[in-house]
Short mmCIF file of C-alpha atoms (C1' of nucleotides) in Angstrom, two decimals:
data_model
loop_
_atom_site.label_atom_id
_atom_site.label_comp_id
_atom_site.label_asym_id
_atom_site.label_seq_id
_atom_site.Cartn_x
_atom_site.Cartn_y
_atom_site.Cartn_z
CA MET J 1 0.00 0.00 0.00
CA THR J 2 1.52 3.33 -0.99
CA PRO J 3 1.54 5.83 1.83
CA ARG J 4 -0.85 8.75 1.76
CA LEU J 5 -0.11 11.66 4.07
CA ARG J 6 -1.76 14.98 4.53
CA PHE J 7 -1.23 18.41 5.95
CA ALA J 8 -4.51 19.81 7.25
CA PRO J 9 -4.17 23.40 8.42
CA SER J 10 -7.02 25.61 9.44
CA PRO J 11 -7.04 28.86 7.47
CA THR J 12 -5.42 31.33 9.80
CA GLY J 13 -4.03 33.49 7.02
CA TYR J 14 -0.39 32.48 7.14
CA LEU J 15 1.83 29.47 7.52
CA HIS J 16 3.71 29.57 10.79
CA VAL J 17 7.01 27.77 11.24
CA GLY J 18 5.50 25.01 13.36
CA GLY J 19 2.93 24.19 10.71
CA ALA J 20 5.57 24.46 8.03
CA ARG J 21 7.72 21.91 9.80
CA THR J 22 4.78 19.54 10.16
CA ALA J 23 3.95 19.92 6.48
CA LEU J 24 7.58 19.35 5.64
CA PHE J 25 7.80 16.10 7.59
CA ASN J 26 4.65 14.79 5.94
CA TRP J 27 5.91 15.82 2.53
CA LEU J 28 9.35 14.32 3.11
CA TYR J 29 7.85 11.00 4.12
CA ALA J 30 5.47 10.91 1.15
CA ARG J 31 8.25 11.77 -1.29
CA ARG J 32 10.65 9.33 0.30
CA HIS J 33 8.26 6.43 -0.16
CA GLY J 34 6.71 7.42 -3.45
CA GLY J 35 3.43 8.16 -1.72
CA ALA J 36 0.95 11.01 -2.00
CA PHE J 37 0.96 14.30 -0.13
CA ILE J 38 -2.51 15.76 0.28
CA LEU J 39 -3.43 19.26 1.35
CA ARG J 40 -6.75 19.69 3.07
CA ILE J 41 -8.18 22.87 4.53
CA GLU J 42 -9.95 22.48 7.86
CA ASP J 43 -12.37 25.37 7.79
CA THR J 44 -15.30 23.98 9.74
CA ASP J 45 -15.32 26.84 12.19
CA VAL J 46 -17.54 29.20 10.20
CA ALA J 47 -16.99 32.03 12.60
CA ARG J 48 -13.24 32.04 12.07
CA SER J 49 -12.70 30.87 8.53
CA GLN J 50 -12.42 32.89 5.38
CA ALA J 51 -11.57 31.67 1.93
CA GLU J 52 -8.96 34.38 1.27
CA MET J 53 -6.95 33.25 4.23
CA VAL J 54 -6.06 30.04 2.44
CA THR J 55 -3.75 31.75 -0.02
CA GLY J 56 -1.34 32.71 2.73
CA ILE J 57 -0.84 29.07 3.55
CA LEU J 58 -0.52 27.98 -0.06
CA ASP J 59 2.06 30.70 -0.68
CA GLY J 60 4.09 29.59 2.32
CA LEU J 61 4.14 25.98 1.18
CA ARG J 62 5.02 26.93 -2.37
CA TRP J 63 7.83 29.16 -1.19
CA LEU J 64 9.34 26.27 0.73
CA GLY J 65 9.06 24.04 -2.30
CA ILE J 66 6.40 21.81 -0.82
CA ASP J 67 3.99 20.74 -3.54
CA TRP J 68 0.83 18.72 -3.10
CA ASP J 69 -0.63 15.92 -5.16
CA GLU J 70 -4.22 16.54 -4.19
CA GLY J 71 -5.82 19.60 -2.69
CA PRO J 72 -6.80 23.23 -3.32
CA GLU J 73 -6.37 24.53 -6.87
CA ILE J 74 -5.61 21.12 -8.31
CA GLY J 75 -8.40 18.96 -6.91
CA GLY J 76 -8.03 15.21 -6.91
CA PRO J 77 -9.95 11.95 -6.64
CA HIS J 78 -11.25 12.77 -3.18
CA ALA J 79 -12.34 16.33 -3.84
CA PRO J 80 -13.44 18.63 -2.41
CA TYR J 81 -10.48 19.35 -0.13
CA PHE J 82 -12.17 22.05 1.87
CA GLN J 83 -14.05 20.71 4.85
CA SER J 84 -16.63 23.45 4.52
CA GLU J 85 -17.66 21.77 1.26
CA ARG J 86 -17.94 18.32 2.81
CA LEU J 87 -20.51 19.06 5.49
CA GLU J 88 -23.01 16.49 4.24
CA ARG J 89 -20.43 13.73 4.71
CA TYR J 90 -20.00 14.61 8.36
CA ARG J 91 -23.73 14.89 8.97
CA ALA J 92 -24.25 11.47 7.45
CA ALA J 93 -21.45 10.01 9.54
CA ALA J 94 -22.89 11.50 12.72
CA ARG J 95 -26.31 10.15 11.81
CA ALA J 96 -24.83 6.69 11.27
CA LEU J 97 -23.27 6.78 14.72
CA LEU J 98 -26.59 7.90 16.12
CA ASP J 99 -28.39 5.06 14.38
CA SER J 100 -25.95 2.45 15.61
CA GLY J 101 -26.36 3.73 19.16
CA GLN J 102 -22.74 4.93 19.40
CA ALA J 103 -23.76 8.54 19.74
CA PHE J 104 -26.54 10.43 21.41
CA GLU J 105 -28.30 13.76 21.15
CA ASP J 106 -27.62 16.39 23.76
CA GLY J 107 -29.28 19.79 23.55
CA GLY J 108 -29.37 19.81 19.72
CA ALA J 109 -25.75 18.62 19.41
CA ILE J 110 -24.61 15.07 18.90
CA ARG J 111 -22.10 13.55 21.27
CA PHE J 112 -20.04 10.41 20.90
CA LYS J 113 -20.76 7.75 23.50
CA VAL J 114 -17.34 6.84 24.90
CA PRO J 115 -17.32 3.15 25.81
CA PRO J 116 -15.66 1.93 29.01
CA GLY J 117 -12.18 0.47 28.85
CA LYS J 118 -8.85 1.73 27.60
CA THR J 119 -7.77 3.13 24.28
CA ALA J 120 -4.25 2.57 23.07
CA PHE J 121 -2.21 3.28 19.98
CA THR J 122 1.40 3.00 18.99
CA ASP J 123 2.98 6.30 18.16
CA ARG J 124 5.86 6.27 15.68
CA VAL J 125 7.87 8.70 17.75
CA HIS J 126 6.67 8.02 21.29
CA GLY J 127 5.95 4.31 21.24
CA PRO J 128 2.90 2.80 22.93
CA ILE J 129 0.50 5.28 24.53
CA GLU J 130 -2.57 4.28 26.50
CA PHE J 131 -5.47 6.31 27.89
CA ASP J 132 -8.14 5.22 30.30
CA ASN J 133 -11.49 6.02 28.69
CA GLU J 134 -12.82 7.34 31.97
CA HIS J 135 -10.68 10.42 31.34
CA ILE J 136 -12.34 10.97 27.99
CA GLU J 137 -15.63 12.78 28.16
CA SER J 138 -18.45 12.15 25.72
CA PHE J 139 -17.31 14.74 23.23
CA VAL J 140 -19.43 16.63 20.74
CA ILE J 141 -19.08 15.44 17.15
CA LEU J 142 -21.78 17.54 15.52
CA ARG J 143 -22.59 21.00 16.83
CA SER J 144 -26.13 22.19 17.24
CA ASP J 145 -25.66 24.28 14.07
CA THR J 146 -24.97 20.93 12.32
CA HIS J 147 -21.33 21.75 11.68
CA PRO J 148 -18.92 18.99 12.67
CA THR J 149 -16.26 19.39 15.30
CA TYR J 150 -12.61 18.73 14.58
CA HIS J 151 -12.63 15.13 15.82
CA LEU J 152 -15.41 14.04 13.51
CA SER J 153 -14.28 15.83 10.39
CA VAL J 154 -10.66 14.72 10.70
CA VAL J 155 -11.55 11.10 11.10
CA VAL J 156 -14.18 11.06 8.37
CA ASP J 157 -11.85 12.81 5.93
CA ASP J 158 -8.82 10.73 6.78
CA ILE J 159 -10.91 7.62 6.17
CA ASP J 160 -12.40 8.98 2.93
CA MET J 161 -9.05 10.14 1.67
CA ALA J 162 -7.40 6.86 2.62
CA ILE J 163 -4.76 8.52 4.78
CA THR J 164 -2.23 5.97 6.02
CA HIS J 165 0.03 8.11 8.21
CA VAL J 166 -0.92 11.01 10.40
CA VAL J 167 2.08 13.17 11.23
CA ARG J 168 1.13 16.17 13.34
CA GLY J 169 2.08 18.21 16.39
CA ASP J 170 2.56 16.79 19.84
CA ASP J 171 -0.37 18.83 21.07
CA HIS J 172 -2.65 16.34 19.37
CA ILE J 173 -1.61 13.37 21.47
CA SER J 174 -4.47 13.76 23.88
CA ASN J 175 -6.92 14.10 20.99
CA THR J 176 -5.77 10.87 19.47
CA PRO J 177 -7.68 8.41 21.68
CA LYS J 178 -10.93 10.18 20.80
CA GLN J 179 -10.15 9.77 17.16
CA VAL J 180 -9.06 6.16 17.56
CA LEU J 181 -12.41 5.53 19.21
CA LEU J 182 -14.17 7.04 16.20
CA TYR J 183 -12.22 4.85 13.79
CA HIS J 184 -13.36 1.82 15.77
CA ALA J 185 -16.94 3.08 15.81
CA PHE J 186 -16.81 3.34 12.00
CA GLY J 187 -15.33 -0.13 11.81
CA LYS J 188 -12.02 1.14 10.43
CA THR J 189 -8.39 0.61 11.35
CA PRO J 190 -6.70 3.82 12.52
CA PRO J 191 -3.74 5.11 10.48
CA SER J 192 -0.32 5.09 12.03
CA PHE J 193 0.35 8.16 14.10
CA ALA J 194 3.55 10.16 14.55
CA HIS J 195 3.38 13.08 16.95
CA VAL J 196 6.26 15.44 16.48
CA PRO J 197 7.48 17.71 19.26
CA LEU J 198 6.54 21.37 19.19
CA ILE J 199 8.80 24.26 18.29
CA MET J 200 9.53 26.61 21.17
CA GLY J 201 10.94 30.10 21.48
CA PRO J 202 14.32 30.76 23.13
CA ASP J 203 12.51 30.97 26.48
CA LYS J 204 11.21 27.42 25.98
CA GLN J 205 7.68 28.76 25.73
CA ARG J 206 5.50 27.91 22.80
CA LEU J 207 6.50 29.98 19.80
CA SER J 208 4.35 33.07 19.48
CA LYS J 209 4.31 36.59 18.11
CA ARG J 210 6.31 37.97 20.98
CA HIS J 211 9.27 35.86 19.86
CA GLY J 212 9.34 37.80 16.60
CA ALA J 213 8.55 36.29 13.23
CA THR J 214 6.43 33.15 13.28
CA SER J 215 5.24 33.23 9.68
CA VAL J 216 7.51 31.64 7.11
CA MET J 217 6.79 34.44 4.63
CA GLU J 218 8.03 36.89 7.21
CA TYR J 219 11.39 35.16 6.96
CA GLU J 220 11.36 35.55 3.22
CA LYS J 221 10.91 39.29 3.68
CA GLN J 222 13.90 39.28 5.98
CA GLY J 223 16.11 37.81 3.29
CA TYR J 224 16.13 34.13 4.12
CA ILE J 225 16.02 31.69 1.25
CA PRO J 226 13.72 28.66 1.18
CA GLU J 227 16.55 26.15 0.79
CA ALA J 228 17.93 27.28 4.15
CA MET J 229 14.59 27.39 5.94
CA PHE J 230 13.77 23.94 4.63
CA ASN J 231 17.10 22.49 5.77
CA PHE J 232 16.86 24.19 9.16
CA LEU J 233 13.27 23.12 9.82
CA ALA J 234 13.97 19.54 8.76
CA LEU J 235 16.71 19.31 11.35
CA LEU J 236 14.56 20.74 14.14
CA GLY J 237 13.35 17.67 15.96
CA TRP J 238 14.90 15.26 13.52
CA GLY J 239 18.41 14.14 12.73
CA THR J 240 19.90 12.09 9.93
CA GLY J 241 22.10 10.19 12.34
CA SER J 242 25.20 11.47 10.62
CA ASN J 243 27.38 14.41 11.56
CA ASP J 244 26.43 16.37 8.48
CA GLU J 245 24.04 19.29 8.67
CA LEU J 246 23.91 20.83 5.23
CA PHE J 247 21.46 19.17 2.87
CA THR J 248 19.45 19.87 -0.24
CA ARG J 249 15.79 18.97 -0.44
CA ASP J 250 16.62 15.85 -2.42
CA GLU J 251 19.19 14.69 0.08
CA LEU J 252 16.68 15.19 2.87
CA ILE J 253 14.11 13.14 0.98
CA GLN J 254 16.59 10.30 0.59
CA GLN J 255 17.35 10.19 4.28
CA PHE J 256 14.07 11.02 5.94
CA ASN J 257 12.51 8.56 8.33
CA LEU J 258 9.89 8.91 11.05
CA ASP J 259 11.88 6.95 13.60
CA GLY J 260 14.61 9.56 13.71
CA ILE J 261 12.25 12.16 15.13
CA SER J 262 13.16 13.07 18.68
CA GLY J 263 10.61 13.17 21.48
CA GLY J 264 11.48 16.45 23.13
CA ASN J 265 10.52 19.99 22.17
CA ALA J 266 12.93 21.96 20.02
CA VAL J 267 13.96 25.58 20.37
CA PHE J 268 13.93 27.74 17.25
CA ASN J 269 17.48 29.08 17.08
CA VAL J 270 17.74 32.03 14.69
CA GLU J 271 21.54 32.13 14.82
CA LYS J 272 21.65 28.67 13.36
CA LEU J 273 19.11 29.64 10.71
CA ASP J 274 21.45 32.51 9.80
CA TRP J 275 24.28 30.08 9.34
CA PHE J 276 22.19 27.79 7.17
CA ASN J 277 21.14 30.80 5.14
CA HIS J 278 24.70 31.87 4.52
CA GLN J 279 25.74 28.36 3.55
CA HIS J 280 22.91 27.91 1.08
CA LEU J 281 23.30 31.42 -0.27
CA VAL J 282 26.95 30.77 -1.02
CA ARG J 283 25.97 27.69 -2.98
CA LEU J 284 23.38 29.45 -5.11
CA SER J 285 24.37 30.10 -8.73
CA ASP J 286 24.70 33.67 -9.98
CA ASP J 287 21.57 33.22 -12.06
CA GLU J 288 19.57 32.18 -9.05
CA ILE J 289 20.80 35.03 -6.89
CA VAL J 290 20.03 37.59 -9.58
CA ALA J 291 16.60 36.07 -10.18
CA ARG J 292 15.75 36.36 -6.51
CA LEU J 293 17.02 39.91 -6.13
CA ARG J 294 14.04 41.55 -7.72
CA GLY J 295 13.60 45.27 -7.34
CA ALA J 296 13.62 48.57 -9.17
CA ARG J 297 17.05 49.56 -7.94
CA LEU J 298 18.65 46.34 -9.13
CA ASP J 299 16.95 46.74 -12.51
CA ALA J 300 18.25 50.27 -12.84
CA TRP J 301 21.76 49.14 -12.04
CA GLY J 302 21.52 46.39 -14.58
CA LEU J 303 22.73 43.58 -12.41
CA GLY J 304 22.52 40.57 -14.65
CA THR J 305 24.28 37.48 -15.81
CA ASP J 306 27.21 39.20 -17.49
CA THR J 307 30.77 38.52 -16.36
CA ARG J 308 31.03 41.84 -14.57
CA SER J 309 27.99 41.01 -12.42
CA ALA J 310 29.44 37.59 -11.79
CA SER J 311 32.67 39.14 -10.55
CA MET J 312 30.75 41.33 -8.10
CA LEU J 313 28.79 38.43 -6.74
CA ALA J 314 31.94 36.39 -6.30
CA LEU J 315 33.32 39.14 -4.07
CA LEU J 316 30.10 39.63 -2.14
CA ARG J 317 28.98 36.04 -1.68
CA PRO J 318 31.15 35.23 1.35
CA ARG J 319 30.08 38.49 2.96
CA CYS J 320 26.32 38.15 3.01
CA LYS J 321 24.02 36.31 5.37
CA LYS J 322 20.72 37.41 3.92
CA LEU J 323 19.54 38.15 0.42
CA THR J 324 18.61 41.58 1.72
CA ASP J 325 22.27 42.36 2.49
CA LEU J 326 23.14 42.39 -1.17
CA PRO J 327 21.61 45.59 -2.59
CA ASP J 328 23.52 47.70 -0.12
CA GLN J 329 26.78 45.86 -0.74
CA LEU J 330 26.26 46.11 -4.49
CA ARG J 331 25.81 49.88 -4.54
CA PRO J 332 29.52 50.86 -4.76
CA PHE J 333 29.80 48.88 -7.98
CA PHE J 334 27.22 51.08 -9.65
CA GLU J 335 27.20 54.46 -7.94
CA ASP J 336 29.90 56.83 -6.74
CA PRO J 337 29.69 57.39 -2.99
CA ALA J 338 27.01 59.94 -2.22
CA ALA J 339 28.80 60.85 1.01
CA TYR J 340 31.84 59.87 2.99
CA ASP J 341 31.42 58.29 6.39
CA ALA J 342 32.58 60.90 8.89
CA ASP J 343 34.14 58.37 11.24
CA ALA J 344 36.01 56.76 8.38
CA ILE J 345 37.50 60.09 7.29
CA LYS J 346 38.42 60.95 10.84
CA LYS J 347 40.03 57.65 11.56
CA GLN J 348 41.95 57.09 8.33
CA LEU J 349 42.43 60.44 6.65
CA SER J 350 42.77 63.09 9.31
CA LEU J 351 46.50 63.66 8.80
CA PRO J 352 47.58 66.50 6.51
CA GLY J 353 48.79 65.49 3.06
CA CYS J 354 46.29 62.75 2.48
CA ALA J 355 44.73 64.48 -0.49
CA ASP J 356 48.13 64.80 -2.05
CA HIS J 357 48.93 61.14 -1.49
CA LEU J 358 45.68 60.13 -3.12
CA ARG J 359 46.39 62.37 -6.11
CA ALA J 360 49.77 60.74 -6.45
CA LEU J 361 48.15 57.33 -6.41
CA ARG J 362 45.71 58.51 -9.01
CA GLY J 363 48.63 59.51 -11.19
CA SER J 364 50.20 56.13 -10.80
CA TYR J 365 46.95 54.33 -11.56
CA GLU J 366 46.52 56.29 -14.74
CA GLN J 367 49.25 54.29 -16.41
CA VAL J 368 49.65 51.05 -14.51
CA GLU J 369 48.74 47.66 -15.94
CA TRP J 370 45.18 46.90 -14.79
CA SER J 371 45.73 43.76 -12.76
CA GLU J 372 45.44 43.04 -9.06
CA ALA J 373 49.12 42.36 -8.64
CA ALA J 374 50.19 45.47 -10.52
CA LEU J 375 47.76 47.71 -8.64
CA GLU J 376 48.99 46.46 -5.30
CA ARG J 377 52.64 46.72 -6.31
CA ALA J 378 52.16 50.27 -7.53
CA LEU J 379 50.40 51.29 -4.35
CA ARG J 380 53.06 49.81 -2.09
CA GLU J 381 55.89 51.35 -4.13
CA LEU J 382 54.23 54.72 -3.86
CA ALA J 383 53.88 54.31 -0.12
CA ASP J 384 57.57 53.47 0.16
CA ALA J 385 58.58 56.40 -1.98
CA ARG J 386 56.59 58.76 0.20
CA THR J 387 57.55 56.96 3.42
CA ILE J 388 53.99 56.47 4.48
CA LYS J 389 52.22 53.30 5.44
CA ALA J 390 50.59 51.34 2.67
CA GLY J 391 47.54 51.12 4.93
CA LEU J 392 46.94 54.82 4.59
CA LEU J 393 46.60 54.52 0.83
CA ILE J 394 44.67 51.28 1.06
CA HIS J 395 42.11 52.60 3.51
CA GLY J 396 41.99 55.96 1.78
CA THR J 397 41.29 54.31 -1.54
CA ARG J 398 38.63 52.13 0.03
CA ILE J 399 36.87 55.18 1.36
CA ALA J 400 37.20 56.86 -2.02
CA MET J 401 35.52 53.87 -3.65
CA THR J 402 32.77 53.12 -1.17
CA GLY J 403 32.52 56.04 1.21
CA ARG J 404 32.97 53.56 4.02
CA MET J 405 35.57 51.55 5.88
CA VAL J 406 34.15 48.18 4.97
CA SER J 407 34.35 46.54 1.60
CA PRO J 408 35.54 43.44 -0.24
CA GLY J 409 39.29 43.08 -0.79
CA LEU J 410 40.47 46.39 -2.21
CA PHE J 411 42.44 45.38 -5.29
CA GLU J 412 40.01 42.79 -6.54
CA MET J 413 37.31 45.39 -6.15
CA LEU J 414 39.30 47.98 -8.12
CA ILE J 415 39.64 45.55 -10.99
CA VAL J 416 35.89 45.14 -11.21
CA LEU J 417 35.26 48.87 -10.86
CA GLY J 418 37.51 49.67 -13.82
CA ARG J 419 40.11 52.34 -14.34
CA ASP J 420 37.84 55.28 -15.19
CA THR J 421 35.71 54.84 -12.12
CA VAL J 422 38.68 54.36 -9.83
CA LEU J 423 40.44 57.49 -11.09
CA ARG J 424 37.25 59.55 -10.86
CA ARG J 425 36.51 58.48 -7.31
CA LEU J 426 40.10 59.11 -6.26
CA ASP J 427 39.78 62.63 -7.64
CA ARG J 428 36.50 63.20 -5.89
CA LEU J 429 37.81 62.19 -2.48
CA ALA J 430 41.01 64.21 -2.93
CA ALA J 431 38.89 67.22 -3.79
CA PHE J 432 36.64 66.62 -0.84
CA LEU J 433 39.58 66.53 1.55
"C1'" G K 1 -6.60 19.83 39.72
"C1'" U K 2 -6.74 15.36 36.24
"C1'" C K 3 -4.51 12.93 32.10
"C1'" C K 4 -0.46 12.63 28.51
"C1'" C K 5 4.52 13.58 26.52
"C1'" C K 6 9.60 14.88 27.41
"C1'" G K 7 14.45 15.51 30.28
"C1'" U K 8 22.69 14.54 26.87
"C1'" C K 9 26.98 21.02 26.10
"C1'" G K 10 23.49 27.91 26.10
"C1'" U K 11 20.75 25.77 21.38
"C1'" C K 12 19.86 21.64 17.58
"C1'" C K 13 21.24 16.67 16.62
"C1'" A K 14 24.60 11.65 17.62
"C1'" G K 15 24.53 7.93 21.32
"C1'" A K 16 19.41 2.09 21.07
"C1'" G K 17 24.41 -1.96 28.28
"C1'" G K 18 30.75 -2.25 27.44
"C1'" C K 19 33.35 1.04 21.05
"C1'" C K 20 31.95 7.26 25.92
"C1'" U K 21 38.44 9.90 29.07
"C1'" A K 22 30.16 11.27 25.63
"C1'" G K 23 30.66 12.82 19.13
"C1'" G K 24 29.04 16.69 15.33
"C1'" A K 25 26.76 21.55 14.21
"C1'" C K 26 25.23 26.74 15.64
"C1'" G K 27 26.79 30.26 19.09
"C1'" U K 28 31.01 31.88 22.39
"C1'" G K 29 36.68 32.49 23.50
"C1'" G K 30 41.75 32.05 21.44
"C1'" C K 31 45.14 31.47 17.32
"C1'" C K 32 46.22 31.56 11.93
"C1'" C K 33 45.23 34.10 7.27
"C1'" U K 34 44.85 39.50 6.27
"C1'" U K 35 44.38 46.09 3.36
"C1'" U K 36 38.95 46.66 6.38
"C1'" C K 37 34.65 43.48 7.15
"C1'" A K 38 33.38 38.83 6.31
"C1'" A K 39 34.49 33.94 4.74
"C1'" G K 40 37.92 29.96 5.61
"C1'" G K 41 41.45 26.84 8.67
"C1'" C K 42 43.03 25.28 13.60
"C1'" U K 43 41.90 25.22 18.71
"C1'" A K 44 39.42 25.83 23.70
"C1'" A K 45 35.55 25.99 27.24
"C1'" A K 46 30.81 23.72 27.58
"C1'" A K 47 26.15 18.36 28.92
"C1'" C K 48 24.36 12.63 30.44
"C1'" A K 49 18.43 16.81 36.00
"C1'" C K 50 18.60 14.22 40.94
"C1'" G K 51 18.00 9.71 44.03
"C1'" G K 52 17.35 4.64 44.24
"C1'" G K 53 17.54 -0.02 41.91
"C1'" U K 54 18.79 -4.18 37.87
"C1'" U K 55 23.71 -5.73 35.96
"C1'" C K 56 30.42 -7.85 36.21
"C1'" G K 57 29.30 -3.12 33.76
"C1'" A K 58 24.14 2.24 32.59
"C1'" A K 59 23.84 8.39 29.26
"C1'" U K 60 21.56 3.90 27.54
"C1'" C K 61 16.77 -0.76 31.29
"C1'" C K 62 13.15 -0.15 35.84
"C1'" C K 63 11.04 2.93 39.95
"C1'" G K 64 10.64 7.54 42.44
"C1'" U K 65 11.55 12.85 42.83
"C1'" C K 66 12.16 17.34 40.60
"C1'" G K 67 11.88 20.22 36.23
"C1'" G K 68 9.77 21.55 31.32
"C1'" G K 69 5.86 21.11 27.74
"C1'" G K 70 0.98 19.70 26.07
"C1'" A K 71 -4.30 18.50 26.54
"C1'" C K 72 -8.66 18.80 29.25
"C1'" G K 73 -14.23 23.73 24.16
"C1'" C K 74 -20.68 22.90 20.36
"C1'" C K 75 -11.44 25.82 18.49
"C1'" A K 76 -8.46 23.20 15.19
#
RNA sequence: GUCCCCGUCGUCCAGAGGCCUAGGACGUGGCCCUUUCAAGGCUAAAACACGGGUUCGAAUCCCGUCGGGGACGCCA
């Protein structure tokens, strides 16, 4: 039997990292075993659900690279995939339970009649779990407004959609016996369950708004790339068993297994996400980086796939953590400095004669062979001739080029900038001083 | 309060009775490289919650304690 897994969010308007990780585990397992990954929207709470809110979740999944085989927008053999469109199914199921004496009416609602005894199931991450039915109250399955509650709709849909594995958050463990009871009442065998630990904030409290971003799309805005988020989330609560940490989606698919999921909660560690982001960013091709750096400013600059752009990216790649770092670091390659950092001037160019030194360098650079080695040699020879430190010219030139004290390696940057630009900027700074 | 889950470095993950003087990664400190900032290389500090068992031997099994988390809705 090929596995069929599903991610069944309620439409809250965005995909939070916890949900994303759950979706990811389900997806990974389905892809690993050649099964199906189904997306189902649990919008039975009329008061809180709105159709537009679904797009936020779909966008989040798509951004992460999680595609679905059945669900919204594409349909499938078990359509519809919105619970609000399956209400008749639930009503019929509740009626059947009523007819067989396994449920009873209570004030207009229908409650499930919990039998005495114990209810047990084997969890793929926690092992055997058993509940005494006396701790399970006769729960409502159909509200008095004839809308189903979560327990009923999940079980009916998972049966209808032939779901074989339910991978969801730890917080559902105590709901599971109720659902197992429903499977039995319908004469069905429950799927296999895997309850994955929750994601916590740095204070070990459940992740929430006050911890900062909780929506995956929020991370995109901050410059994180999906490859990194995917890798990071996959390793939160799960390990490959090896010492490696950096993986592509395909590598993760090859290695994923439910049994490797750990039982304890996991803290969302942004510093580690940053590291993953840098590592994956460095591995992105120039084309991919350029494609993801959309924006009017980049278009105006003409950053593209030419060799000059490639040279810039080669210099910048090891220096950026987020995609959003790039535009600022790219600016010196396209625009003369609009201003000079006051601290930089003060620290590096406060001595008298600096302007003269820079003019001398400009003179030298007018003729010199345009190669890294030659530019450095010329600069150091000039420094010797004038008995000043090479650092003065190096830092001065850096400020002339960027307006700041920080930049990629000076000489490699000068090569990319080109002689005309370098001479012009040297003149401008000398004049400014 | 009741029920359930969990408890290895600050954080994430290894470890499924001897291979553990507990390993890797992030972060942190130091060193190297160096024209700045990064990146990179090397290196250091850093953990088996506690108490009882079982066993020749326990981070690994059992019990208890403590600690953390979750669930107890006509929310999902």
